[in-house]
CSV table of N, CA and C in Angstrom, one decimal:
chain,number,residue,atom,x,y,z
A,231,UNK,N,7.3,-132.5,35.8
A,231,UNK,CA,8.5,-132.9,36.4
A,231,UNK,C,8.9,-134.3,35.9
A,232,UNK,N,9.8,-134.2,34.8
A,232,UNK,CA,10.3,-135.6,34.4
A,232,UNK,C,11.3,-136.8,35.9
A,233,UNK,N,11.8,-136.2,36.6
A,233,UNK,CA,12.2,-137.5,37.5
A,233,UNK,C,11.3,-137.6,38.7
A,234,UNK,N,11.6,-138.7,39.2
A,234,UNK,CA,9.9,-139.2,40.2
A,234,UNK,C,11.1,-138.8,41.6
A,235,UNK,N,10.3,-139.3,42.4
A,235,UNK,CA,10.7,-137.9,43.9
A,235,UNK,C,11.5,-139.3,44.3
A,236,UNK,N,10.8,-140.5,44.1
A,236,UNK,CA,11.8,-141.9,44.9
A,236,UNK,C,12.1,-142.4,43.6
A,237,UNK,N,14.0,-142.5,44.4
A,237,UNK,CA,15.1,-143.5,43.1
A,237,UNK,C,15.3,-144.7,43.3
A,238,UNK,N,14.7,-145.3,42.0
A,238,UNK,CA,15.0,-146.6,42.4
A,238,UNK,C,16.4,-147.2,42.6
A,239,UNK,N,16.6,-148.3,43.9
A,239,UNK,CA,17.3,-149.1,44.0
A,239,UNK,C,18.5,-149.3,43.4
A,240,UNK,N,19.7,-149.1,43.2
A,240,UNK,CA,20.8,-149.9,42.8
A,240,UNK,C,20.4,-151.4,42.7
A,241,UNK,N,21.1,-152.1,41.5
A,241,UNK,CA,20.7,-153.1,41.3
A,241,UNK,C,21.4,-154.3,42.4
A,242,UNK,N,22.7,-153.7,43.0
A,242,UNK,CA,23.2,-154.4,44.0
A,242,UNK,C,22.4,-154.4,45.4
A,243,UNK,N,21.5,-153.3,45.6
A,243,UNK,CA,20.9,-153.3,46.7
A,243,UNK,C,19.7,-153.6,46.6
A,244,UNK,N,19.5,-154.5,45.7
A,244,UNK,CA,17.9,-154.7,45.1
A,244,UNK,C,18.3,-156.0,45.7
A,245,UNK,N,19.6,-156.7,45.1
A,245,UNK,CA,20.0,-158.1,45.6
A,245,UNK,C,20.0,-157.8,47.1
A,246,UNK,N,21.1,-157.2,47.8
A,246,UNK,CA,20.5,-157.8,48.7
A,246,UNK,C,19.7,-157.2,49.3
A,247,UNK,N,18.7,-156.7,49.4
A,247,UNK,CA,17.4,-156.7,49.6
A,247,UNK,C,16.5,-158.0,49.9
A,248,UNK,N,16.7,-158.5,48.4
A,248,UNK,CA,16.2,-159.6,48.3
A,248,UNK,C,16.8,-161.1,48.9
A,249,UNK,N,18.0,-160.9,49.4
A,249,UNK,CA,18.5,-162.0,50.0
A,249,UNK,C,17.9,-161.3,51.7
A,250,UNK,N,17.9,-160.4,52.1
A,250,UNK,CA,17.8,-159.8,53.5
A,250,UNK,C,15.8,-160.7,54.0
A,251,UNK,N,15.5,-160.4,52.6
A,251,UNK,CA,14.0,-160.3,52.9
A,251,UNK,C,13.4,-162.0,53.1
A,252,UNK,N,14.8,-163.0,52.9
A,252,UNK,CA,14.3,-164.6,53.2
A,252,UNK,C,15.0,-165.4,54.2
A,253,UNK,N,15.9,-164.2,54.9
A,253,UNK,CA,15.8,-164.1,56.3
A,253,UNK,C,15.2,-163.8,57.4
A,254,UNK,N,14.7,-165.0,58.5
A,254,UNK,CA,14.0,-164.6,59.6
A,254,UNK,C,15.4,-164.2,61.1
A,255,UNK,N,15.3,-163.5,61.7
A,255,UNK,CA,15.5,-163.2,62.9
A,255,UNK,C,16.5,-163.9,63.6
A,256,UNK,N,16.3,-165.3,63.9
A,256,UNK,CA,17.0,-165.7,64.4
A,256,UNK,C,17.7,-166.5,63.6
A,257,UNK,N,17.9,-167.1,62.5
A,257,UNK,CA,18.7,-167.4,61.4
A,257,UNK,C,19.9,-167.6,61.7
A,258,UNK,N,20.3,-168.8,61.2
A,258,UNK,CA,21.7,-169.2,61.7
A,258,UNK,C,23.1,-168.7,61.4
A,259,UNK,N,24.0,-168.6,62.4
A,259,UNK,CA,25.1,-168.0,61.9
A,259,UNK,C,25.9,-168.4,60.8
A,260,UNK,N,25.7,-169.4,59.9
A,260,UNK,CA,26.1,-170.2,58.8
A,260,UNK,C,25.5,-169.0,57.7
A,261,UNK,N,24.2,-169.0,57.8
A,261,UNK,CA,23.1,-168.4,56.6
A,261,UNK,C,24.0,-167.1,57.0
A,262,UNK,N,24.1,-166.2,57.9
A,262,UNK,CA,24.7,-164.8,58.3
A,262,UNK,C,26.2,-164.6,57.3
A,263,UNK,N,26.7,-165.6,57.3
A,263,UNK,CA,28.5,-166.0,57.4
A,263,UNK,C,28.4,-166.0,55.9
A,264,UNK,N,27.5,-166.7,55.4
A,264,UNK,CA,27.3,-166.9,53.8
A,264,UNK,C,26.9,-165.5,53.1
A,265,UNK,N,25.9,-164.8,53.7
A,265,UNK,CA,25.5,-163.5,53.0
A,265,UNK,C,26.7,-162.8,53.4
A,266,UNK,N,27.4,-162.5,54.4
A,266,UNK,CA,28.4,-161.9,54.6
A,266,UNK,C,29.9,-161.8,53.5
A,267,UNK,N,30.1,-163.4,53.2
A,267,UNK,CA,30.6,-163.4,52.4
A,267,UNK,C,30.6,-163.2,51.0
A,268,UNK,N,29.5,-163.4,50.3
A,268,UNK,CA,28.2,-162.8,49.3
A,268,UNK,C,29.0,-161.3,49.1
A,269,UNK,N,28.5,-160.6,50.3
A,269,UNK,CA,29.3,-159.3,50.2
A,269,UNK,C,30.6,-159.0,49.8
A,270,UNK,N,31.6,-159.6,51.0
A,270,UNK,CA,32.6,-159.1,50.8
A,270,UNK,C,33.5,-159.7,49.1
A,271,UNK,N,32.5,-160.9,48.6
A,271,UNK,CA,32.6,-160.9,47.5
A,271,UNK,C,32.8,-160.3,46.5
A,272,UNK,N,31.4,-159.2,46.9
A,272,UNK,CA,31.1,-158.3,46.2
A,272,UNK,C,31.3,-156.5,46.2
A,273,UNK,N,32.8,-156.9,47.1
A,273,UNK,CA,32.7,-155.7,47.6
A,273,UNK,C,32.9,-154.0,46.7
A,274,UNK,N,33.5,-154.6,45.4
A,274,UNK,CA,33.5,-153.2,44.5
A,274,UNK,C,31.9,-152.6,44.4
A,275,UNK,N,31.1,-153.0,44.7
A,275,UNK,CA,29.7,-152.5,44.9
A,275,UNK,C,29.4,-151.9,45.9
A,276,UNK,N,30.6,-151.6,47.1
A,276,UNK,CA,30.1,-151.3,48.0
A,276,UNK,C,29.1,-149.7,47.8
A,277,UNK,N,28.9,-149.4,47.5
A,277,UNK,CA,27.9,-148.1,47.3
A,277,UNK,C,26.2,-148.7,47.3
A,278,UNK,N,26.0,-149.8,46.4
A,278,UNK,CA,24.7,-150.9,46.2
A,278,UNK,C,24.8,-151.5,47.9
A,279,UNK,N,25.8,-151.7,48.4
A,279,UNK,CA,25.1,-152.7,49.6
A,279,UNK,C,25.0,-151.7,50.8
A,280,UNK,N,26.0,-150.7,50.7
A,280,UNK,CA,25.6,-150.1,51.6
A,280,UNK,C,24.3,-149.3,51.7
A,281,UNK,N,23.9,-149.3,50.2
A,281,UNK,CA,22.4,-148.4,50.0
A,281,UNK,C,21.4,-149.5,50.8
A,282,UNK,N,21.6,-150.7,50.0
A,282,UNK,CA,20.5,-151.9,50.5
A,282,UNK,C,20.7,-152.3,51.9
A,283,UNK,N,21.6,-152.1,52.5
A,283,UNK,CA,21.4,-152.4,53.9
A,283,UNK,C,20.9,-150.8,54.9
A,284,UNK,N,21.2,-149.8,54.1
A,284,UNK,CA,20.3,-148.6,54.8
A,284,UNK,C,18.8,-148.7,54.0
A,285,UNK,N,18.6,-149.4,53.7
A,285,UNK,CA,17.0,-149.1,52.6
A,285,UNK,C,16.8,-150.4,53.8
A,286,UNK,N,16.7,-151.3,54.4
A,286,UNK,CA,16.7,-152.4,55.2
A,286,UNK,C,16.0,-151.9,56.5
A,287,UNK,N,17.3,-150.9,56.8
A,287,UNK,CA,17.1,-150.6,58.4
A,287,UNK,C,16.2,-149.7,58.5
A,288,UNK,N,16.1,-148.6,57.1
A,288,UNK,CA,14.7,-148.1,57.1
A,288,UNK,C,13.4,-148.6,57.0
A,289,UNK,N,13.4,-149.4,56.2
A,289,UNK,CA,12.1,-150.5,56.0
A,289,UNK,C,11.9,-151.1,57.2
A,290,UNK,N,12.7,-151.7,58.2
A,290,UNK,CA,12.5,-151.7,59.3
A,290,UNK,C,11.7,-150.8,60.3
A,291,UNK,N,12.3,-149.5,60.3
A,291,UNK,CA,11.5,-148.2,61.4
A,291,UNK,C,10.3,-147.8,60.9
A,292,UNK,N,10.5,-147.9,59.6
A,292,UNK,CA,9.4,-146.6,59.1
A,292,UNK,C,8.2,-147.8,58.9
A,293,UNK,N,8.1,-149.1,58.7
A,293,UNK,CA,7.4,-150.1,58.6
A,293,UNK,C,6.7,-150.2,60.4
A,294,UNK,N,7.3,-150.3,61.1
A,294,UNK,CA,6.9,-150.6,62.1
A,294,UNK,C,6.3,-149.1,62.6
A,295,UNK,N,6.9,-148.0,62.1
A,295,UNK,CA,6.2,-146.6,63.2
A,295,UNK,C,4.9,-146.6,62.2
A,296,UNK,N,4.4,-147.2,61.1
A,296,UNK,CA,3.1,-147.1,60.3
A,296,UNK,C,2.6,-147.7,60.8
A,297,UNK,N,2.6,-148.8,61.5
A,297,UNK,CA,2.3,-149.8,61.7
A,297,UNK,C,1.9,-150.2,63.4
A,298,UNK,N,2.3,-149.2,63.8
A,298,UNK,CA,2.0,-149.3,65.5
A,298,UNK,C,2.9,-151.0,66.0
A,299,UNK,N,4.0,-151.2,65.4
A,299,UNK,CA,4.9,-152.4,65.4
A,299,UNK,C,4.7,-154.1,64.3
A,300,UNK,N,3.6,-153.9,63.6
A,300,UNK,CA,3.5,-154.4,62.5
A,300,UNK,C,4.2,-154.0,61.4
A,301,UNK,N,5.4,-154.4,60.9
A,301,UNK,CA,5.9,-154.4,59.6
A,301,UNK,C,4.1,-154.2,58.3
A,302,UNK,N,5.1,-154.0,57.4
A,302,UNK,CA,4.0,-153.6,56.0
A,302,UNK,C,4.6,-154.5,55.2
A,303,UNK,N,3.8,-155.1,53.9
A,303,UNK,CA,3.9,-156.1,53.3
A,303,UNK,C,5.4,-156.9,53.6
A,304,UNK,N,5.3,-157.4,54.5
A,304,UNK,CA,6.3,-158.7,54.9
A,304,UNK,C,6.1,-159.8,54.5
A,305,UNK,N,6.5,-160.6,54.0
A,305,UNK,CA,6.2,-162.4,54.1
A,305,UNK,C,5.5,-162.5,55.5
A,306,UNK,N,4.8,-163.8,55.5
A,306,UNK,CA,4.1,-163.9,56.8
A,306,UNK,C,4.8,-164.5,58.0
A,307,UNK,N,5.7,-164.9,57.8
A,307,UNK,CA,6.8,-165.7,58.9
A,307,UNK,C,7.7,-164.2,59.3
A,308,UNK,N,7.5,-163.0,59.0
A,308,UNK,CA,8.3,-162.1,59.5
A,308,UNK,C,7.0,-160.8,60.0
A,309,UNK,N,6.4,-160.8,59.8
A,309,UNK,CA,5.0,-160.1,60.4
A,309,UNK,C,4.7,-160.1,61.8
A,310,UNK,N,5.6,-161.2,62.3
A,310,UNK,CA,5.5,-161.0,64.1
A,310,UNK,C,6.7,-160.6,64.8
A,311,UNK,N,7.7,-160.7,64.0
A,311,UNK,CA,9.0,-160.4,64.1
A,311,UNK,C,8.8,-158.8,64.7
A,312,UNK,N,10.0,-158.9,66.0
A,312,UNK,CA,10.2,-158.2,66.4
A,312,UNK,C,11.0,-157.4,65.8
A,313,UNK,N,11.0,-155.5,65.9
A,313,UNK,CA,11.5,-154.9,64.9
A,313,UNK,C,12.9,-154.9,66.0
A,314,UNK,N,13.0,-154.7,67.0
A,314,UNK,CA,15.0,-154.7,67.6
A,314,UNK,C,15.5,-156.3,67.0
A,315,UNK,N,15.1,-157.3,66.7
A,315,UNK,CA,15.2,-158.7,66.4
A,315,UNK,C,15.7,-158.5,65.1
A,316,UNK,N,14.9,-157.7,64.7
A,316,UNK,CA,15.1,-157.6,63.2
A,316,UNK,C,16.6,-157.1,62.5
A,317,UNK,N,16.7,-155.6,63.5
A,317,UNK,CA,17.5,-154.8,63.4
A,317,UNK,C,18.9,-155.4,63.7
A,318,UNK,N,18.6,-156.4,64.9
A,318,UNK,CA,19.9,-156.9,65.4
A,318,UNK,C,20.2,-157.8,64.1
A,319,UNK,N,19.6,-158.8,63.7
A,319,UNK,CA,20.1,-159.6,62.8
A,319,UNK,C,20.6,-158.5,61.2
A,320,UNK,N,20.4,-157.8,61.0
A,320,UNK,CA,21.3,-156.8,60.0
A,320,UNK,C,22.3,-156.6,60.8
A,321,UNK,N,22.3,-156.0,62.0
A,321,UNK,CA,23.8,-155.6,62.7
A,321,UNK,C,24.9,-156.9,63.0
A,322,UNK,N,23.8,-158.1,62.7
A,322,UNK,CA,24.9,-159.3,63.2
A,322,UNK,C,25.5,-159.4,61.6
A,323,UNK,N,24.9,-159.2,60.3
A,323,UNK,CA,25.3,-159.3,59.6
A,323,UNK,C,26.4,-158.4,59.1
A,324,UNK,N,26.4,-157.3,59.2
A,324,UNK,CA,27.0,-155.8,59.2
A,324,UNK,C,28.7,-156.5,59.8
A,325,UNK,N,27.9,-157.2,61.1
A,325,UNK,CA,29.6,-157.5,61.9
A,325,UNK,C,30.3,-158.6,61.4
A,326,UNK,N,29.4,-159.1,60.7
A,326,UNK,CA,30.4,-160.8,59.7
A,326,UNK,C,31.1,-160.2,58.7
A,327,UNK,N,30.3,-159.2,57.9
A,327,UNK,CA,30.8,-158.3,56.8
A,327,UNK,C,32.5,-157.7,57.6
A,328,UNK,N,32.0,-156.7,58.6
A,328,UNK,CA,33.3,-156.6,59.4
A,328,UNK,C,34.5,-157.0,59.4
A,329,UNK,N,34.1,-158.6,60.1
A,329,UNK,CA,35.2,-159.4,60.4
A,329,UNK,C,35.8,-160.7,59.9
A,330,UNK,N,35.4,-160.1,58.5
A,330,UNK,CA,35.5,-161.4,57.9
A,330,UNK,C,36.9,-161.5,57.4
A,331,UNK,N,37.8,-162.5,57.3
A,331,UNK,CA,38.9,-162.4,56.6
A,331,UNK,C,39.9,-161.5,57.7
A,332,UNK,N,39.3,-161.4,58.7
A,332,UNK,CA,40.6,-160.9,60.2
A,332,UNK,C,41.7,-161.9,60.2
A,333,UNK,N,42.0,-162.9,59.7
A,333,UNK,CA,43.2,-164.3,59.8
A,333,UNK,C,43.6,-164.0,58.9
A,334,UNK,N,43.4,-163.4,57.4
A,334,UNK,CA,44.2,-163.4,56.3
A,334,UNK,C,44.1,-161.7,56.0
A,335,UNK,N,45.7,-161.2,56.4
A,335,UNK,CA,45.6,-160.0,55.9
A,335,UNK,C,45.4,-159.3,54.7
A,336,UNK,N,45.3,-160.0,53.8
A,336,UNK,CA,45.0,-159.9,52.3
A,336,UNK,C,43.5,-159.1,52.2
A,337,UNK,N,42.8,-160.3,52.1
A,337,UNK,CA,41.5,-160.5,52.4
A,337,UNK,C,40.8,-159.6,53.1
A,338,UNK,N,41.3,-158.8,54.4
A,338,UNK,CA,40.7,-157.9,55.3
A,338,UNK,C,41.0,-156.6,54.6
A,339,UNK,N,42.6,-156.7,53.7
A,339,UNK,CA,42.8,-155.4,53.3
A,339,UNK,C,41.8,-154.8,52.4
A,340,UNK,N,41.7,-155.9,51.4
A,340,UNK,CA,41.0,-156.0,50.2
A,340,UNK,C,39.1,-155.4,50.5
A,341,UNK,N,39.0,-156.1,51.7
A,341,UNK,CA,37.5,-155.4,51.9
A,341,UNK,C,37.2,-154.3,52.5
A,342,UNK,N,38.4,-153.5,52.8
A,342,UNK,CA,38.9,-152.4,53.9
A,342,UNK,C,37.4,-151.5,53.5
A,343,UNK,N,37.5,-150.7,51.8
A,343,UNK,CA,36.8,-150.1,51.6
A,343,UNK,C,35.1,-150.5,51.3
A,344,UNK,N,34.5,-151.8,51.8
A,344,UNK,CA,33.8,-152.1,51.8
A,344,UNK,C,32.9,-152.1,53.3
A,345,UNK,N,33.9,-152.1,54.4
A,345,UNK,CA,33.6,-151.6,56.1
A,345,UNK,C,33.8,-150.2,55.9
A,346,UNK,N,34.0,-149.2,55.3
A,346,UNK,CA,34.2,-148.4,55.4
A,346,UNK,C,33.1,-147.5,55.3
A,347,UNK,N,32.9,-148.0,54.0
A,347,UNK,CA,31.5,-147.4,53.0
A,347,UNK,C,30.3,-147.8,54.0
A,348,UNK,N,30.3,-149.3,54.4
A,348,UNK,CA,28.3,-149.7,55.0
A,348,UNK,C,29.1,-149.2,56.9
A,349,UNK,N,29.7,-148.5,57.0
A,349,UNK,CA,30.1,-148.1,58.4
A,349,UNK,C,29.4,-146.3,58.2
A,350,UNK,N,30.1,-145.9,57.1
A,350,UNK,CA,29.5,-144.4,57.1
A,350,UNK,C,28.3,-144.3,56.7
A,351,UNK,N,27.6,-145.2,55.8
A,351,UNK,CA,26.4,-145.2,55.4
A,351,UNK,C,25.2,-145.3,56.3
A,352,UNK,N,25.2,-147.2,56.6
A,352,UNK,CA,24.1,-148.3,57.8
A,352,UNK,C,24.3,-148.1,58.7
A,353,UNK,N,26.1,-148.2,59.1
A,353,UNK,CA,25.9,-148.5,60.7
A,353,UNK,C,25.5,-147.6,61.5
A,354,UNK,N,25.9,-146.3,61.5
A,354,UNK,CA,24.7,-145.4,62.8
A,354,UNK,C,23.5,-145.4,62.5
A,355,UNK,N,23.2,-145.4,61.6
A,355,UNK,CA,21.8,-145.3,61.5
A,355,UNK,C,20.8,-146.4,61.8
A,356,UNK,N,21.4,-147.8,61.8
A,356,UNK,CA,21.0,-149.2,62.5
A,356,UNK,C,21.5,-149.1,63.8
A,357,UNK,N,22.7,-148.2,64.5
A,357,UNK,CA,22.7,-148.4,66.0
A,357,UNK,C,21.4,-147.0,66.5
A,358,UNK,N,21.5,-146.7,65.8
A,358,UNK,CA,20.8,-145.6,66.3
A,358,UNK,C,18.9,-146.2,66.0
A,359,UNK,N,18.6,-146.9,65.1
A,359,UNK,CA,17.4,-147.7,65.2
A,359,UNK,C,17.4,-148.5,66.2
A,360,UNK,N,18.2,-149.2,66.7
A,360,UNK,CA,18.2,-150.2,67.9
A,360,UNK,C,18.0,-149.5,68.7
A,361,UNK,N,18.8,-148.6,69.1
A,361,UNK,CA,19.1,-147.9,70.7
A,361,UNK,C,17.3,-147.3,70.7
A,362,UNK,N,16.8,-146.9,69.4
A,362,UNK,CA,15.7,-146.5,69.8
A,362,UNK,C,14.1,-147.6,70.0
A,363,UNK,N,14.7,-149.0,69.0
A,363,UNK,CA,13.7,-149.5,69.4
A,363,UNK,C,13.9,-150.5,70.8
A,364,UNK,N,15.1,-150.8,71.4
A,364,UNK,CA,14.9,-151.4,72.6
A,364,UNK,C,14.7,-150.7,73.9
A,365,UNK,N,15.1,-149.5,73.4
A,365,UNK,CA,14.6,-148.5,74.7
A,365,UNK,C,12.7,-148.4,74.5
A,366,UNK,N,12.0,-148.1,73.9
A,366,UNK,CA,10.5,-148.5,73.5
A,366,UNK,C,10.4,-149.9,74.4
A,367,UNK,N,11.2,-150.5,73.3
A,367,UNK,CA,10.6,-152.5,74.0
A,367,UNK,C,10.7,-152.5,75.6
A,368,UNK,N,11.5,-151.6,76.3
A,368,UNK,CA,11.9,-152.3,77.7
A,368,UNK,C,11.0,-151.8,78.4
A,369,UNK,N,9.5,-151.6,78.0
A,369,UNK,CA,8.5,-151.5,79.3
A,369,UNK,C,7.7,-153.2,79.4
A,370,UNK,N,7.9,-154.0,78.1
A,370,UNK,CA,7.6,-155.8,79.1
A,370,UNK,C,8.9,-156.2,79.2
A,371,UNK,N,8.8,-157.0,80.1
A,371,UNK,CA,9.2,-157.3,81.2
A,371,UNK,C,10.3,-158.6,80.1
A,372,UNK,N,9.4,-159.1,79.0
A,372,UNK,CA,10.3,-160.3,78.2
A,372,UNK,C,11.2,-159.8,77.3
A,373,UNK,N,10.6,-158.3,76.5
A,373,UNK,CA,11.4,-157.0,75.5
A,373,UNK,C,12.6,-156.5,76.7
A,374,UNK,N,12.4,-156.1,78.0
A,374,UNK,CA,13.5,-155.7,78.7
A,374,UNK,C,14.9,-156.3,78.6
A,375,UNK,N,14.4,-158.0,78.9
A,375,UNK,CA,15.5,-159.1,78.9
A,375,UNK,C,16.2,-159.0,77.6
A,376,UNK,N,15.8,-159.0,76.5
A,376,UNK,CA,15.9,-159.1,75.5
A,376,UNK,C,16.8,-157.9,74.8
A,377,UNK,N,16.5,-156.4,75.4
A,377,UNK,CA,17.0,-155.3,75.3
A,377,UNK,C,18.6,-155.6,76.5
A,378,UNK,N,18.5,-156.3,77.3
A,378,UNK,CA,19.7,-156.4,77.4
A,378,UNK,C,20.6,-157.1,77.3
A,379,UNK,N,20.3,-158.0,76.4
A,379,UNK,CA,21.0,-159.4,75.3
A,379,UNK,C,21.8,-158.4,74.5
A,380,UNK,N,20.5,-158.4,74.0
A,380,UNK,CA,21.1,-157.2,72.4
A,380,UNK,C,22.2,-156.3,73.1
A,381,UNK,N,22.2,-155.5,74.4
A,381,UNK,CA,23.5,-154.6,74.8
A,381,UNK,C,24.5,-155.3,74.9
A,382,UNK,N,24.4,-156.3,75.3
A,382,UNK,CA,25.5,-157.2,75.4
A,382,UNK,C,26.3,-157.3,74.4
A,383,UNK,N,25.4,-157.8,73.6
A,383,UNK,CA,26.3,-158.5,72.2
A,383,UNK,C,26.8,-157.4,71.5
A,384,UNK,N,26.1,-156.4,71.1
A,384,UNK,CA,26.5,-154.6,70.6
A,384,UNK,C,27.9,-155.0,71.3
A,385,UNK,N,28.0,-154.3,72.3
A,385,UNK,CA,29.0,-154.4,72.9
A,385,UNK,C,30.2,-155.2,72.8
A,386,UNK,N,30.1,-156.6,72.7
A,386,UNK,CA,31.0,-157.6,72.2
A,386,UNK,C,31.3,-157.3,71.0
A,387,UNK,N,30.4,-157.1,70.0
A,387,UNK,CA,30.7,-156.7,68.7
A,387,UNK,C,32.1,-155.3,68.5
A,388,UNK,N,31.6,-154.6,69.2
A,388,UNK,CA,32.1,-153.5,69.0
A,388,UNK,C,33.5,-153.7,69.8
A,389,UNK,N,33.8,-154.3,70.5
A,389,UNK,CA,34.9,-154.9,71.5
A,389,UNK,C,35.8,-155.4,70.7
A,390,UNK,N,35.3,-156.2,69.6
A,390,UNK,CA,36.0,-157.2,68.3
A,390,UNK,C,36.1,-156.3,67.2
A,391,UNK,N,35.7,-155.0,67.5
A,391,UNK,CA,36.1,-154.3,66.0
A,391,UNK,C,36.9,-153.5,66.5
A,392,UNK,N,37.1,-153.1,67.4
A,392,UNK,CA,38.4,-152.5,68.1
A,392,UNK,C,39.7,-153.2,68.1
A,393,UNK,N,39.5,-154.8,68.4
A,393,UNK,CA,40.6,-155.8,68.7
A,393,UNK,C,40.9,-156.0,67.6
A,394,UNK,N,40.0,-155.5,65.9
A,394,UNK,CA,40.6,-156.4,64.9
A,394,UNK,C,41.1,-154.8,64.3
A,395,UNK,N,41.0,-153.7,64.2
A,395,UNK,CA,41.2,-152.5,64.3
A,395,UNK,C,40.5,-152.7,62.6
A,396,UNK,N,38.7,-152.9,62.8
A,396,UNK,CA,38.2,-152.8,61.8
A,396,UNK,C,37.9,-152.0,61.1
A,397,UNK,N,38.3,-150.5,61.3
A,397,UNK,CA,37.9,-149.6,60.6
A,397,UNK,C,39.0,-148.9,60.8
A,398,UNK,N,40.6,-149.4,61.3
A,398,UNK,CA,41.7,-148.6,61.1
A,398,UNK,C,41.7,-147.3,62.0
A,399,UNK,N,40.4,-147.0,63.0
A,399,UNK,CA,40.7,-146.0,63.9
A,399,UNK,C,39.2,-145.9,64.3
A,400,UNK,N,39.1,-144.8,65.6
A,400,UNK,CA,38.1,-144.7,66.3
A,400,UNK,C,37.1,-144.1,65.3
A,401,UNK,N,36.3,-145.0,64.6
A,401,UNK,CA,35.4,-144.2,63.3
A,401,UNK,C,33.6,-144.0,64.0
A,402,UNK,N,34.0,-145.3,64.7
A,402,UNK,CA,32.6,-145.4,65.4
A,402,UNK,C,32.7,-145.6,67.0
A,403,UNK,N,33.5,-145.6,67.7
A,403,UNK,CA,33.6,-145.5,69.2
A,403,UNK,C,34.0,-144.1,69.5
């Protein structure tokens, strides 16, 4: 059998991969706003980012279900990291990518097919990783609180992509 069963990486999703992977969790909305724009920079690649941010949210689940909630070769500063923590900071990034450029119509138009592409690709499949790992987390009592931060914000998020009509119609509500 000349081709191997796993394809490597697009080279766009190899980047961000590699920018994904020197972020921690709670990482500031500056660092978020920057990778975000990174993207929408780069948005003729949208096919690469939307691969690398689903190759992300999988490394995510399938790292942690091996792992009984330990990630697999992580840097050491992300090995305690919670995997909904995790998930959420991709989703917060997903929503910069979103909303970026909502003041200048240009700009929003121009990325249109860029929310389009990591919307049909990442995004259910990262809401649908959350919904399943904060439902797990909410038997302590500190994961519960936490599980309903993250509803919250989901929710806000998705409130602002309605208000900015970020996907030009009901694509994900």
């Amino acid at each position: 059998m000349s081709s191997s069963s796993k394809k490597k990486p697009s080279l766009y999703a190899r980047k961000l991969l590699d920018k994904l992977r020197t972020l921690h969790s709670n990482t500031s909305l500056e660092s978020r706003q920057t990778l975000a724009n990174w993207m929408v920079f780069n948005r003729k690649k949208a096919e690469g980012m939307a691969e690398g941010m689903l190759l992300a949210v999988n490394s995510v689940t399938t790292a942690t279900a091996a792992t009984d909630g330990q990630p697999l070769s992580s840097p050491p500063q992300q090995q305690q990291e919670d995997p909904s923590a995790r998930l959420m900071l991709l989703l917060r990034i997903l929503h910069q990518v979103f909303i970026e450029g909502k003041d200048d119509s240009d700009t929003f138009q121009k990325s249109a097919q860029l929310r389009f592409t990591l919307a049909d690709v990442a995004l259910i499949p990262l809401l649908q990783a959350l919904a399943i790992n904060c439902t797990e987390a909410t038997a302590a009592a500190a994961a519960a609180e936490s599980s309903e931060q993250y509803h919250a914000q989901v929710k806000e998020m998705i409130d602002q992509w309605k208000e900015y009509s970020v996907f030009d119609g009901p694509t994900v509500w």
